Amino acid sequence: MAESALLRVCNLNTEFIIPDKGPARALEDVSFEVHPGETLGLVGESGCGKTTALMSILRLLPSNARISGQVFFKDVDLFGLSEKQMRAYRWRELAIVFQGAMNALNPVMRVGEQIREAITLHGLMSSSEAEMRVGELLELVGIPKERGAQYPFQYSGGMRQRAMIAMALACSPSVLFADEPTTALDVMVQAQVLELLNDIQQRLGLAIVLVTHDLGVVAEMCDTVVVMYGGKVAEYGPVDVIFNDPQHPYTQKLLESFPDLNEPTDPSTDSRQVLASIPGAPPRLTEIPPGCRFEPRCHVRIEKCKTESPPLMDVGENHLAACHLLK
Amino acid sequence: MPDSPLLIVENLVKHFPLNSSLLDLLLRREPDVVRAVDGVSFSLARGEVLAIVGESGCGKTTIARTLIGLEEETDGTILFGGQRIGTHERRLRAGLIPLEAGAVGTREQQTLPRMSLKHLRQHAQMIFQDPYESLNPRATIFEIVAEPLVVHGLLRKREERIARVKSALEDAGLRPAEDYFLRYPHELSGGQRQRVVIAGAMVLEPELLIADEPVSMLDVSIRAEILNLLKELQKKRGVGIVFITHDLGTVAYFADRLAVMYLGRIVESGPTAEVLRNPQHPYTKALLSVVPVPNPRLRRERIILQGETPNPLNLPGGCRFHPRCPVAVAACKQSDPAYIRVAEGHETACLLVQPA
Amino acid sequence: MNESWLLFKRSLSDFWRIFRRNRMGMTGAVLVLAAVMVAVIAPALSPYTPATVIRDEAGRGLTFAPPSVHGPLGTDDAGRDVWTQLVYGARISLTVGFMAGFIAMFVGSLLGILAGYFGGWLDNLLMRVTDVLLVIPDLPLMLVLVATLRQMELKVSPLTVLILVIGLLYWTSTARLVRSQVLSIKERQFVARARAIGAGHFHIIRKHILPQIMPLIVANTVLILSTAILIESGLAFLGLGDPTQPSWGTMLNFAFDRNAISNGAWWFYLPPGLAIVWVSLGCVLLGNVLEEMLNPRLMGHHLEGEARVVKTEAGRG
């Protein structure tokens, strides 16, 4: 892909050492690139490693994790930095909105103060400048400035999520990681938050990495999609290709299993289609199958899939998929 | 409606009084109430799937809990198979209605005489949202599925009970059933657990299933399986299903009819395909427009309502949607719109909609 | 039934597998079991009875004989064997501790379950009673109670009085603990499911509430045991034990009264003191480990099982 990548993740491997259970391979050879102003979607089911990938990139994993591979931010290898140097990148360049972040606000501190804290901690501004900045940020995410003096319990769920986004934007990062930013929000509030993300991206020109399980959100928001399964990249490509010409059997089935609002069942004809479904459950990370990780649930598996893990192969322009059946 | 419907709900009201202070009592102030459900009517034919859709706080779960007798309705009528099952009515007749509805905390003591509630529960079962929470972690799968039989004292013979549990598990797609008998919920995946919940609900062979967000906690690839299973049961057994959900996509696949709720009221209802193709109420239109569609070629203009659903403690006057309605006119602040027939079976409550 | 026995065996062996590796828990279990063993086989551990007076060749009582002169632990002021008193005293101390502990556990759990499950006036009453009991200093209260009951000549043994007083005053912490657990369990969905199925209160309590709080009750009982043993020792030390059936506390009381300390007879007062520490330490270690192990929230690692992902909309509609 293009050489001007903002963030390049190369062969990222992450294992968790679990006492008595051996290592759990949470990520294996995960690679992708994020370009300026782009929205990249990391999609997959629970346990597929999408959150682990974020945490690995930002080096925020618990101590029992072992990471290998490289992550380049503007040609700086983040894994080669000391913890102190890394801290300078987190938040200033790479900001994150955590999963369930709206419950992560300190309940006894005014929202504005919490945002100011995020700014002053990095020592970038004097406190009076920071005060101004808090106002700007709140307005940017659509919260009236005055409400910065309120406490989190006076905010609705959607507003708290906005406040968390404002906090992430405090130091004008170049990449915003958003982990399930709309999970547990109602559709209407979800739409508001997604619109806000779109709007911010256009105004500030930042790149967004959106981690989600919701294919609908990906289709609405993203330019490029990484489909993950069992800790590996199953398919990687532009959003239009992934949704309209998926190559990996997992992506295909996943899309088919999504009920389509535009084709409601009509009881008068009773031509009730059956939703495609994927039997079984995703692999446990401590019991990863030796071959392709999707093999036990795959509808088109062949003998080779049981023993050999398929590499990512070029299947089109900027389009990669990991399946033995593809040439 | 052709032949008698399985379930008729008329003007169902459920208010939750807030704890009133001593001062309020002394001043004889009316306690504040949360109007969770505020006059809902619908019916369900045998073997029909009705979806109740809405955002959180719209009252859809309260309806489900009231139907199954977990909450006591404040007012209204529920007819199940032609029989009144509401608690209100019975208690009114027995002179048990308290002067004010301040005693909800002790609803356990106030519910129906046990026999009639038990009777209802033999014929109506509920499936809960969270398969991780709705199974007793210390009971085996056999115990869980057999529990309704034990509670109702049915099939007292051991072999009969085993046979029924086995067939219920197999119908729910857990095969071979014997492998699951002695396992515990934590040994199963989310999808398998929800199948156990379904088996437990179907073991009494009910006529009505109330499914409260049965797939919202499951992974996408598992959701489809559970939906297919419910659909199969509905077709084969002719169970009527009240399907509570926030997800319009699932509704499109699953429901015969659809009722959209906003702040304790149904704002639009009708055959699913008809409502989805031809939504009339501005709320339904907005809701439909923001459902993410898994196709980037179909990115559309979204009608994004600003703000969030108001607190059901202070309902706006007039049409309760008017403060957020993109097309509201002055009259909307004044009068609460009545239901208007738009097409066969398709009704909506909006002043701006012209009757068919 | 066959399968339930199998399941019980399986969960027991699972439990043992984890427990075995817990050093603190094993230490506690060994301490407690050793004390129980000593109490059970007391007659086999000593050729005397606690009342036997050891005499020298001249037929005089061998008073305050140090361990070097007689037996493993010497003799007391009246020439009785201290080791014999210690092993027989284990019987009394443990009986009182266990009985009182079980009464406290039973009453506390029962009231806690009823209050938590039904709420209302029962809950209010119970909570006010526990409030009152919590603010009254227990030792003086018990002193007064035991002394008064003794005076009334109720034709029950002094030990029974002790057991009942301790048991009936120490249920409050268990009741509060159980109540708060029941409050949270009764809001869980599987209880709602049981109600939706049509289950009655008794069924729900027995099948859904009790199994969840049983581990808590077990762990709490072990902890209460140590409290009961300590309280018994305290009361007996203050002279409220049964002098005809000396417990460890009574031994301390004797030792104190008969000037064992000024006589330098450490073998008289040190062993019962250490025995009390031995058992209560054992109970505390065991209880804490059980509490930790049996608490399902603290078990397992998040990557072992299926990670649960909370999907859209968690609230009620």
Coordinates of C-alpha atoms in Angstrom, one line a residue, chain A residues 36-39 133-144 162 165-166 169 172-174 176 192-208 221, chain B residues 306:
Chain A
P36 CA -3.8 10.2 7.4
G37 CA -7.4 11.2 7.4
E38 CA -8.5 7.6 6.9
T39 CA -11.0 5.5 9.0
R133 CA -8.9 24.7 25.2
V134 CA -11.4 22.8 27.4
G135 CA -14.1 25.1 26.2
E136 CA -13.1 24.7 22.6
L137 CA -13.0 20.9 22.9
L138 CA -16.4 20.7 24.5
E139 CA -17.9 22.9 21.8
L140 CA -16.1 20.7 19.2
V141 CA -18.0 17.6 20.5
G142 CA -21.3 19.4 20.7
I143 CA -21.5 20.0 24.5
P144 CA -22.3 23.6 25.5
R162 CA -18.8 12.9 23.8
I165 CA -14.0 11.9 22.9
A166 CA -13.2 15.5 23.8
L169 CA -8.8 15.0 21.4
S172 CA -4.7 17.1 19.0
P173 CA -3.6 13.6 18.3
S174 CA -3.0 12.3 14.7
L176 CA -7.7 8.4 17.4
Q192 CA -25.2 11.1 16.9
V193 CA -21.8 9.8 18.1
L194 CA -20.8 8.4 14.7
E195 CA -21.8 11.7 13.1
L196 CA -19.6 13.5 15.6
L197 CA -16.7 11.2 14.8
N198 CA -17.1 11.9 11.1
D199 CA -17.4 15.6 11.6
I200 CA -14.3 15.7 13.8
Q201 CA -12.3 13.7 11.3
Q202 CA -13.2 16.1 8.5
R203 CA -12.4 19.1 10.6
L204 CA -9.2 18.0 12.2
G205 CA -8.0 15.6 9.5
L206 CA -7.1 12.9 11.9
A207 CA -7.1 9.1 11.3
I208 CA -9.5 7.0 13.2
M221 CA -18.0 4.8 8.8
Chain B
Q306 CA -30.9 15.7 18.6

